[in-house]
Coordinates of C-alpha atoms and ligand atoms in Angstrom, one line a residue:
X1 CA 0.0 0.0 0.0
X2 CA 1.5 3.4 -1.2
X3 CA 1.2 6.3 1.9
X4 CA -1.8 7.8 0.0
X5 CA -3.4 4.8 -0.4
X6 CA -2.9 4.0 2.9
X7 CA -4.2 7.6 4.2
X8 CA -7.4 6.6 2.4
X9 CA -7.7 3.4 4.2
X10 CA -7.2 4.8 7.6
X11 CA -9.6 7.4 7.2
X12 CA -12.1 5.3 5.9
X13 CA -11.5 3.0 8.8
X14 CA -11.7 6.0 11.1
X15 CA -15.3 6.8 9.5
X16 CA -16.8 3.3 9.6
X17 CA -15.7 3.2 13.2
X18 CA -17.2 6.6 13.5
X19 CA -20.7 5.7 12.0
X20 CA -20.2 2.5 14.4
X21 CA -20.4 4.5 17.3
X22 CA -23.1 6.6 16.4
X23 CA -25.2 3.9 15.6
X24 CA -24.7 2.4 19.3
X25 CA -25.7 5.9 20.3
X26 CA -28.9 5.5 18.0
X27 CA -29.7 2.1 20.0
X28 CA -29.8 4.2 23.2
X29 CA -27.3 3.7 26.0
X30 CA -27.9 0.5 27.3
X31 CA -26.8 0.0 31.0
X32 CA -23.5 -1.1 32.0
X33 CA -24.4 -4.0 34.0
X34 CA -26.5 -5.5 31.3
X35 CA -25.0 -9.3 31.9
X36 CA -25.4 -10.8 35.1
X37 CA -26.5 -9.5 38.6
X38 CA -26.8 -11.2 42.0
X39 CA -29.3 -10.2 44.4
X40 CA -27.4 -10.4 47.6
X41 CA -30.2 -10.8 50.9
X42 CA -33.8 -9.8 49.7
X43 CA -36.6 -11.7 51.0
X44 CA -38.7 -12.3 47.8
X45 CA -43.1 -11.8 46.9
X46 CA -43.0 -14.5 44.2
X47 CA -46.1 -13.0 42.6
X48 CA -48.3 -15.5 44.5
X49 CA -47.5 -16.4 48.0
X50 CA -49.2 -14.6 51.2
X51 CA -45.5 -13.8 53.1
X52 CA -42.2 -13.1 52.0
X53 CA -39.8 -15.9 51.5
X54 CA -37.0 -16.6 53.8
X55 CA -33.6 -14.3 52.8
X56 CA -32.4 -15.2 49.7
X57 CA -30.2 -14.8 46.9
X58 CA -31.3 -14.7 43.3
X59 CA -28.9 -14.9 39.9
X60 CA -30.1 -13.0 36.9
X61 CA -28.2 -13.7 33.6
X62 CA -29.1 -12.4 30.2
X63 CA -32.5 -11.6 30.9
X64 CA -33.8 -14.7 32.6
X65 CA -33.5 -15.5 36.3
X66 CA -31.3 -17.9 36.6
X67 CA -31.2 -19.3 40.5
X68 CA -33.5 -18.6 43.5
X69 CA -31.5 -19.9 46.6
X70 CA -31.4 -19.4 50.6
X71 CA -27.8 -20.7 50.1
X72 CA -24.7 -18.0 49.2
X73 CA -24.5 -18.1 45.4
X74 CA -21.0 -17.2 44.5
X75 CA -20.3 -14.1 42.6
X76 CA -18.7 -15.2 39.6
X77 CA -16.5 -12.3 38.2
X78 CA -18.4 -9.7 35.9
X79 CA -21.5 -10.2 38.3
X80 CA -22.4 -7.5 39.3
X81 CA -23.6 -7.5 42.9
X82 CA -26.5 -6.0 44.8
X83 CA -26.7 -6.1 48.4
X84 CA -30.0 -6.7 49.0
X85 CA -30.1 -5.9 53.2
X86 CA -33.3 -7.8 53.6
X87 CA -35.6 -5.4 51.0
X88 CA -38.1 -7.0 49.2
X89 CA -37.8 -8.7 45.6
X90 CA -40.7 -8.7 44.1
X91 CA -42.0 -9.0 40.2
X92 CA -42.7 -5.8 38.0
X93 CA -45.8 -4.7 38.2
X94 CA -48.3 -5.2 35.6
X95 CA -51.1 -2.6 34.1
X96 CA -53.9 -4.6 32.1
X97 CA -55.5 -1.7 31.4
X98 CA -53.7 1.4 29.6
X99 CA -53.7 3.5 27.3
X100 CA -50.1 4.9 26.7
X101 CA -50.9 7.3 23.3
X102 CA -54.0 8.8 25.4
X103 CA -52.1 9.7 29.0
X104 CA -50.6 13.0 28.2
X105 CA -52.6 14.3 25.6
X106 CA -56.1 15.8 25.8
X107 CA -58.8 14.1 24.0
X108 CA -58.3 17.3 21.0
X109 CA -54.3 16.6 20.7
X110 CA -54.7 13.3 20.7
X111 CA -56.9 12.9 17.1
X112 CA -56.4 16.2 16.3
X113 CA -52.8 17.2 16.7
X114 CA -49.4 15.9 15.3
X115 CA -48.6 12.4 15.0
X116 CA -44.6 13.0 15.6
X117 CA -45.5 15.0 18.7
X118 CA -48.2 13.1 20.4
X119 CA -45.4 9.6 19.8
X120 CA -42.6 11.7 21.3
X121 CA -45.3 12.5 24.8
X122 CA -46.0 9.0 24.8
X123 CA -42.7 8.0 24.5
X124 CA -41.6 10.2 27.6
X125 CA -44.4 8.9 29.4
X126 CA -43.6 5.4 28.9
X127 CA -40.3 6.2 30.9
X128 CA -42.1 7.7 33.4
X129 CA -44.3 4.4 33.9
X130 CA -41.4 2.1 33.8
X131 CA -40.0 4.3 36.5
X132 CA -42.9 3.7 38.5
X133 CA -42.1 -0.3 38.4
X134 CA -44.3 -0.8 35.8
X135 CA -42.7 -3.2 33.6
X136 CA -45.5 -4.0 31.4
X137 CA -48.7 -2.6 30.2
X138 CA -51.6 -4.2 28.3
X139 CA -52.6 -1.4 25.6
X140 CA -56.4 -1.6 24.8
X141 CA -56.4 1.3 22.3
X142 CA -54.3 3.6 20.5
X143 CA -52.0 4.0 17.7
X144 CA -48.8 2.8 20.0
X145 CA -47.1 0.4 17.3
X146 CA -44.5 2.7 16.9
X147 CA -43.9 3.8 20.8
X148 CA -44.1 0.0 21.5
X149 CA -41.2 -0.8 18.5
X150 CA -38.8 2.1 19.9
X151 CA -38.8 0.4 23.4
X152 CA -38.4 -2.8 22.3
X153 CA -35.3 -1.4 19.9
X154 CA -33.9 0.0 22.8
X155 CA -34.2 3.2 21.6
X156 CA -36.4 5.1 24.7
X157 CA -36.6 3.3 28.1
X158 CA -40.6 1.9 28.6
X159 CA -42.6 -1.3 29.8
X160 CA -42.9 -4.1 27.4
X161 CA -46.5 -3.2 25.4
X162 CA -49.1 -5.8 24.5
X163 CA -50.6 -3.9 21.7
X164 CA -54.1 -4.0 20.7
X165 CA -54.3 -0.7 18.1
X166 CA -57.2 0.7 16.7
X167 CA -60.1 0.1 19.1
X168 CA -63.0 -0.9 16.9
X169 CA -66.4 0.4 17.8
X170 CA -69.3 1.1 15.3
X171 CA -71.2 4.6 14.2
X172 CA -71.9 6.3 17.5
X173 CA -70.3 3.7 19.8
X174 CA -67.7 4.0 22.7
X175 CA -64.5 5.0 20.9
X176 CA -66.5 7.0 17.8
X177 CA -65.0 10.7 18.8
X178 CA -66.5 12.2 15.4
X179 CA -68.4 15.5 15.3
X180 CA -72.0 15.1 13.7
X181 CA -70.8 17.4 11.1
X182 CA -68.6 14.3 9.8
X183 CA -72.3 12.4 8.9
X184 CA -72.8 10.9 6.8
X185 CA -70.0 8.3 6.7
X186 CA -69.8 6.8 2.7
X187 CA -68.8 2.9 3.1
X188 CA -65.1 2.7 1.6
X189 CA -65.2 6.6 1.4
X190 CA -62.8 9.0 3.2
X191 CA -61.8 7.5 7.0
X192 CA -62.2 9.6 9.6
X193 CA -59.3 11.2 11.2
X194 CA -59.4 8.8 14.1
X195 CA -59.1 6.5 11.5
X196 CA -56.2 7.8 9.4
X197 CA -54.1 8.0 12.5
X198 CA -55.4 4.3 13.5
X199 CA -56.7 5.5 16.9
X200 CA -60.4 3.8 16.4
X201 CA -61.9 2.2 13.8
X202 CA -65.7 2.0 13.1
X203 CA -66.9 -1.1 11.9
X204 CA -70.6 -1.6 10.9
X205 CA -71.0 -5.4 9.5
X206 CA -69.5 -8.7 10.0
X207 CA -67.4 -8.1 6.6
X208 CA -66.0 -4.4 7.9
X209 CA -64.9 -5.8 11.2
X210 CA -63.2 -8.7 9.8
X211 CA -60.8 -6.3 7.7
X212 CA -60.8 -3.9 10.7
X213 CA -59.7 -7.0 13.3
X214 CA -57.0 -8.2 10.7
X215 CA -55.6 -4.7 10.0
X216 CA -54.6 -4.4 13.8
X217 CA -53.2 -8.0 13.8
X218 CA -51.0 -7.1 10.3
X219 CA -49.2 -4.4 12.4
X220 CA -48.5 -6.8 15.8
X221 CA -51.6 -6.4 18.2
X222 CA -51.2 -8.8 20.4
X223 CA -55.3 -8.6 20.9
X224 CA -58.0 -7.5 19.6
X225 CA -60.0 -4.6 21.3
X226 CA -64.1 -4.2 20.8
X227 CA -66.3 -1.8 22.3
X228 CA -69.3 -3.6 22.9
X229 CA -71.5 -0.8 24.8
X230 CA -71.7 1.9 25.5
X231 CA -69.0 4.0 27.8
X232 CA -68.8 7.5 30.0
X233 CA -66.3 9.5 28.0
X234 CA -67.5 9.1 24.1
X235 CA -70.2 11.5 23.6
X236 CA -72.9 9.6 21.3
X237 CA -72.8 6.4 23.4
X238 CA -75.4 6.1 26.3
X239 CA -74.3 3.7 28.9
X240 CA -76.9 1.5 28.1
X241 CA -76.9 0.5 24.6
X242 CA -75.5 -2.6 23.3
X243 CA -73.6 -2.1 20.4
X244 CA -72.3 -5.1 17.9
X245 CA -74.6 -7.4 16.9
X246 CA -73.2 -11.1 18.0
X247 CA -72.7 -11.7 14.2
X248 CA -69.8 -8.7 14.3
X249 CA -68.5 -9.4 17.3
X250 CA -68.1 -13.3 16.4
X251 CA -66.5 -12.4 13.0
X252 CA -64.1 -10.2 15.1
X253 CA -63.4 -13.5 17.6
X254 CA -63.0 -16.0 14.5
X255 CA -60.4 -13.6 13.1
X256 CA -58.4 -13.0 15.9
X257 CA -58.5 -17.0 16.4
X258 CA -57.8 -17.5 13.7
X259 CA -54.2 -15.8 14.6
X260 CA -54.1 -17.6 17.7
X261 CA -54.9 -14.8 20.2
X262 CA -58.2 -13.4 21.3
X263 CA -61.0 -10.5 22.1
X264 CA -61.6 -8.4 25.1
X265 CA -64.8 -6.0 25.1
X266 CA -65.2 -2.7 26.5
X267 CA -68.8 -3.7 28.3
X268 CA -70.6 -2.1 31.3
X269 CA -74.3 -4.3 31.1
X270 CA -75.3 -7.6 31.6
X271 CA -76.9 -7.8 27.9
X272 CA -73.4 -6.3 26.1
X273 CA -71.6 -8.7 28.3
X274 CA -73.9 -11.8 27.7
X275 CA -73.6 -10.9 23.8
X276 CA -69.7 -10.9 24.1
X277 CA -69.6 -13.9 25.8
X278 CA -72.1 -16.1 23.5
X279 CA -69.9 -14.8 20.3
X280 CA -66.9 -16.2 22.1
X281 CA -65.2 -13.3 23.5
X282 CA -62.4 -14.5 26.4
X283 CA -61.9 -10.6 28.5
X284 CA -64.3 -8.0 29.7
X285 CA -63.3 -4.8 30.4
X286 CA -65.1 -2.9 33.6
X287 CA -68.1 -4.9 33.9
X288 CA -69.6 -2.3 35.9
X289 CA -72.9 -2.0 35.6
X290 CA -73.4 -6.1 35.8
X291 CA -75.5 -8.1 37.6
X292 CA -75.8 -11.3 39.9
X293 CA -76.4 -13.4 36.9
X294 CA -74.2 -12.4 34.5
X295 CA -71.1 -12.8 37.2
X296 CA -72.2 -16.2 37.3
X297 CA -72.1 -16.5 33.5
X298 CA -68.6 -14.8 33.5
X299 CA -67.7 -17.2 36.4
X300 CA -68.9 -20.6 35.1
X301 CA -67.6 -19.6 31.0
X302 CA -64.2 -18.7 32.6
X303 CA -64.3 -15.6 31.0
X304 CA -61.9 -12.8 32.3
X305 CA -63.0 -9.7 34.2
X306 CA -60.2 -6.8 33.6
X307 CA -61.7 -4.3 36.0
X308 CA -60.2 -1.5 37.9
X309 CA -61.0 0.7 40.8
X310 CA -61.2 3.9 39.0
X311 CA -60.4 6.5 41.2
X312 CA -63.1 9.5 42.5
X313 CA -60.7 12.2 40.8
X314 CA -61.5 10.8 37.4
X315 CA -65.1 11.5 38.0
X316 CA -65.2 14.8 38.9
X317 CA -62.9 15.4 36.0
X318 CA -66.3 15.4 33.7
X319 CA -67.5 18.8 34.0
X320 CA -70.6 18.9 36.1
X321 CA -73.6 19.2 34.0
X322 CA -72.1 17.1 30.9
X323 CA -73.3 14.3 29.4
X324 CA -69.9 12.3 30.5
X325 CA -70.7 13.7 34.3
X326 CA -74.1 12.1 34.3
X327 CA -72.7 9.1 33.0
X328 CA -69.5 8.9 35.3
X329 CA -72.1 9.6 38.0
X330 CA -74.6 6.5 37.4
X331 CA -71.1 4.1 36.3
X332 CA -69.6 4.5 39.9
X333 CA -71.6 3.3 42.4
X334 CA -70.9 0.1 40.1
X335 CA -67.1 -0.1 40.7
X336 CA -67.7 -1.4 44.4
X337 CA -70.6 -3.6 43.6
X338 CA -68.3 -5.2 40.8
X339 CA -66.0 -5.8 42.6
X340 CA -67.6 -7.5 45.5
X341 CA -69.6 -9.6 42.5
X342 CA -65.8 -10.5 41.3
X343 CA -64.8 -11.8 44.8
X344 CA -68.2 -13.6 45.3
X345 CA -67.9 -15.8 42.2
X346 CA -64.4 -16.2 42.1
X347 CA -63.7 -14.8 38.6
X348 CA -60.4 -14.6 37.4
X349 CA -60.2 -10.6 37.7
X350 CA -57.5 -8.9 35.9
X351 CA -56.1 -5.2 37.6
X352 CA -55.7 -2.2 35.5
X353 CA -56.3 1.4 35.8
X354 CA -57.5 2.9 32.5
X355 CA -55.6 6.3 32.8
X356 CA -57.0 9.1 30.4
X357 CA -55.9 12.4 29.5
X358 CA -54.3 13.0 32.4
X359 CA -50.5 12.8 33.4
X360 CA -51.3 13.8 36.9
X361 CA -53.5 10.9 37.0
X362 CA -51.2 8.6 35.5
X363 CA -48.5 9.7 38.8
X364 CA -51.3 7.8 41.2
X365 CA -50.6 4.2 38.9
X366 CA -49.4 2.9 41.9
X367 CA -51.7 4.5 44.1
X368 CA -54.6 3.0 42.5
X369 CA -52.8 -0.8 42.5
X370 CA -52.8 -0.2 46.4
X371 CA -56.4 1.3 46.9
X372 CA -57.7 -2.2 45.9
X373 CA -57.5 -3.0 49.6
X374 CA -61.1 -1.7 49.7
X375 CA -61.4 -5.2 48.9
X376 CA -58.3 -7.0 49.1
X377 CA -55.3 -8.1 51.1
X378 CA -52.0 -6.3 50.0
X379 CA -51.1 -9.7 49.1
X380 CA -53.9 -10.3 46.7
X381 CA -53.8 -6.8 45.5
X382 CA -50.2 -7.2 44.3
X383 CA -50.4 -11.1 43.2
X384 CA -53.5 -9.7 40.9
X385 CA -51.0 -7.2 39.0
X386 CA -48.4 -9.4 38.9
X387 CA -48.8 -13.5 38.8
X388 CA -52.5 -12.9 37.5
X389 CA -52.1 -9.8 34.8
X390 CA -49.2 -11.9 33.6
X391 CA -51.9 -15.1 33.2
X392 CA -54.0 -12.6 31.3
X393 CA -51.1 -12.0 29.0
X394 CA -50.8 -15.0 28.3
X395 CA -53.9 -15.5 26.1
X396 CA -52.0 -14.0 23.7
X397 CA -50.7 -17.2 22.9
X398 CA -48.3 -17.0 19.9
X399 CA -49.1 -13.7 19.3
X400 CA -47.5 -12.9 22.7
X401 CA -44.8 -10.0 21.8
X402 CA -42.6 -11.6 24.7
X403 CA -42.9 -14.9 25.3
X404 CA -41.7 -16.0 28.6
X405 CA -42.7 -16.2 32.3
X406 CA -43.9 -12.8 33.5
X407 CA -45.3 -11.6 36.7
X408 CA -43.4 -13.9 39.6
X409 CA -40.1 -14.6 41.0
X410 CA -39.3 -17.8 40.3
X411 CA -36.0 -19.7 38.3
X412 CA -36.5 -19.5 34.6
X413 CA -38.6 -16.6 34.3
X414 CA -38.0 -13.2 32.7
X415 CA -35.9 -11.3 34.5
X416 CA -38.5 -8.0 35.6
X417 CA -38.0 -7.0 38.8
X418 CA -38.4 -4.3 41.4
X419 CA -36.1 -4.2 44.5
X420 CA -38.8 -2.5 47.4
X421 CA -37.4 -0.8 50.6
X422 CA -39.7 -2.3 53.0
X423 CA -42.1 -5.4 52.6
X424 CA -45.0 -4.2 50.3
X425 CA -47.4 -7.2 52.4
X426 CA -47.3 -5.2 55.4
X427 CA -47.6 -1.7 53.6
X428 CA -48.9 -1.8 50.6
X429 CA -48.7 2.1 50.1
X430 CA -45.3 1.7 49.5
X431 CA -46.5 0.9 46.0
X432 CA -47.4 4.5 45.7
X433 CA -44.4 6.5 46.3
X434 CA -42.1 4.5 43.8
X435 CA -39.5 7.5 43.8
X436 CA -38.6 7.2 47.1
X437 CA -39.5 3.0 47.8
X438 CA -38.4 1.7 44.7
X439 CA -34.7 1.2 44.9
X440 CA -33.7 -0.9 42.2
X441 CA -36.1 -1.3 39.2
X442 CA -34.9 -3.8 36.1
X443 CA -36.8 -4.9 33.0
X444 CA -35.6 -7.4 30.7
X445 CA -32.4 -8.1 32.9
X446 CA -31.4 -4.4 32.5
X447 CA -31.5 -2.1 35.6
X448 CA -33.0 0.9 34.4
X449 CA -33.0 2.3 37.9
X450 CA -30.7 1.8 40.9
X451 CA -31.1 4.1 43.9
X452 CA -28.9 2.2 46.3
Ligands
LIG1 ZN1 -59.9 2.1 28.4

């Protein structure tokens, strides 16, 4: 090589290593201690159990926990090692019902204003709810493909997402936010901006939700979301209407079956839920405004309840006077009774908190998780959005984005994990300062927060 020739190849080394590092920078910083860790000391909440185990060590490697043991495990080198001083170990928590495209906007923003922006304020919240120890959300509707690919690519820090897209609804149903100066609607005409941005999707025959249904599983939805009633924040859908036909919302159930995974209904009554459940639909959403019966339906079809305790706030959000405030005001007397109905009949009830428009809202996750002990132990509160959420995932079947054990503490399963300061059992409120109780938060066998 002549000394020009060989100027040329060192510079040309020096660029490729150049665009090299940049494109690590592109893939985010990952963490340094993205290997192996040892949990030194913690006394572990497996997800299920009552009481904490005994003190214990616990071997992550790659992103699988390797080794639960009361016996020292030796710190191989490159471990990195966290004393553990006798916190808590417990799974990442789990939210089976959230929104992350509709958390910081406002209900305008979010279909009316730009795409780029709204993905960037959902990408920032996502942080902020994997900061707060939640590792993974189920996302029943919103555009959050894209949010969902950037975390997984490493790109922003965020929970894993199980997708669902586009809520489908039909004209005037829960989820149809047009104006009545967008009537009429010409089959196969214009979509709606809703539409174009693939927040909802309004389906009006067997044939339209079958393309509607297969549209959300083309870009990844892990599930498939319905409204099959009417709701409180939509403004053309009273409460008590029942929307699909059972013809639609079975053509929506053999599609997604078709792909392995399943449907989950928006439903407050018992004739929208006893629809849902005859077409073949596995998850309600709510339930509120059910009865004795139909918990006995839900219970003895082993049909899933994903319910949450919305909180007071989010009903005197609805301006007093609107057609949303009398709504909110009839739907939450039923949160209680729904509950007590879900502990009655045993039904495999699902935690979530359905978050809307509100970042300050979105701050009490946590808060929420822990006022379930209206009805529950800390212990059952925090096994239902951690062991059981994880059980709801799972119904995703091969569609499941992340396939693995989630939701417990136990050898083999996917390393997401908070590290608590204090035993969440006895004080479950500890849940809702994660800023200051949460020491050590990992996801995927990364530690995205340490605070030790
Ligand atoms: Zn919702």
């Amino acid at each position: 090589m002549n000394p020009t020739s060989r100027r040329i190849f060192v510079v040309a080394l020096a660029l490729i290593a150049v665009c090299l590092a940049s494109a690590a920078r592109a893939q985010g910083n990952p963490p340094a201690n993205a290997g192996a860790t040892l949990f030194q000391n913690v006394r572990i909440f497996d997800g299920k159990a009552a009481l904490l185990s005994a003190p214990s060590n616990v071997l992550i490697r790659g992103n699988i926990i390797e080794r639960i043991s009361t016996a020292p495990i030796a710190a191989e080198p490159g471990v990195t090692v966290i004393a553990g001083n006798g916190r808590t170990l417990m799974p990442g928590l789990i939210d089976a019902h959230w929104h992350a495209m509709l958390i910081r906007p406002n209900p305008a923003q979010a279909i009316s204003g730009d795409v780029g922006y709204n993905n960037i304020a959902a990408g920032v919240e996502a942080t902020d709810t994997l900061m707060r120890g939640f590792t993974t959300v189920r996302d029943v509707g919103g555009p959050v493909f894209g949010v969902k690919a950037a975390i997984d690519a490493g790109l922003i820090a965020g929970p894993r997402i199980y997708p669902s897209g586009a809520v489908i609804t039909v004209t005037s149903g829960h989820g149809d936010f047009r104006q009545l100066s967008e009537l009429p609607r010409t089959i196969g005409g214009m979509l709606s901006r809703m539409e174009q941005i693939g927040a909802s999707m309004i389906a009006d025959s067997p044939d339209e939700v079958r393309v509607r249904v297969r549209e959300q599983l083309m870009q990844g939805a892990s599930q498939i979301k319905l409204t099959a009633g009417g709701g409180v924040s939509s403004p053309f859908s009273p409460t008590d209407v029942s929307t699909f036909t059972e013809a639609e919302l079975r053509a929506a159930v053999e599609a997604a079956e078709n792909w392995g995974t399943y449907v989950t209904v928006h439903a407050f009554t018992p004739a929208a839920i006893q629809r849902s459940i005859a077409a073949g639909v596995k998850c309600i959403e709510h339930g509120f405004l059910m009865d004795e019966a139909t918990a006995r339906l839900i219970a003895d079809s082993g049909v899933w309840l994903s319910t949450q305790p919305l909180p007071e706030a989010l009903r005197q959000g609805f301006p007093p006077g609107s057609v949303q405030r009398a709504k909110a005001d009839e739907v939450w007397p039923g949160i209680a009774r729904t509950y007590e109905l879900a502990r009655r009949y045993k039904l495999k009830t699902a935690w979530g908190t359905d978050v809307l428009f509100s970042q300050v809202l979105a701050q009490q996750q946590g808060a929420i998780l822990a006022s379930l002990v209206r009805w529950y132990s800390p212990a059952e509160a925090l096994a239902m959005a951690t062991e059981t959420n994880a059980e709801l995932l799972a119904l995703s079947g091969k569609r499941n984005p992340y396939p693995g054990k989630l939701g417990v503490v136990e050898q083999g399963a996917l390393a997401d994990l908070l590290l608590v300061d204090g035993n969440p059992l006895e004080n479950i409120d500890l849940i809702a300062d994660p800023a200051k109780n949460f020491k050590i938060i990992m996801k995927d066998g990364r530690v995205y927060k340490n605070a030790l």
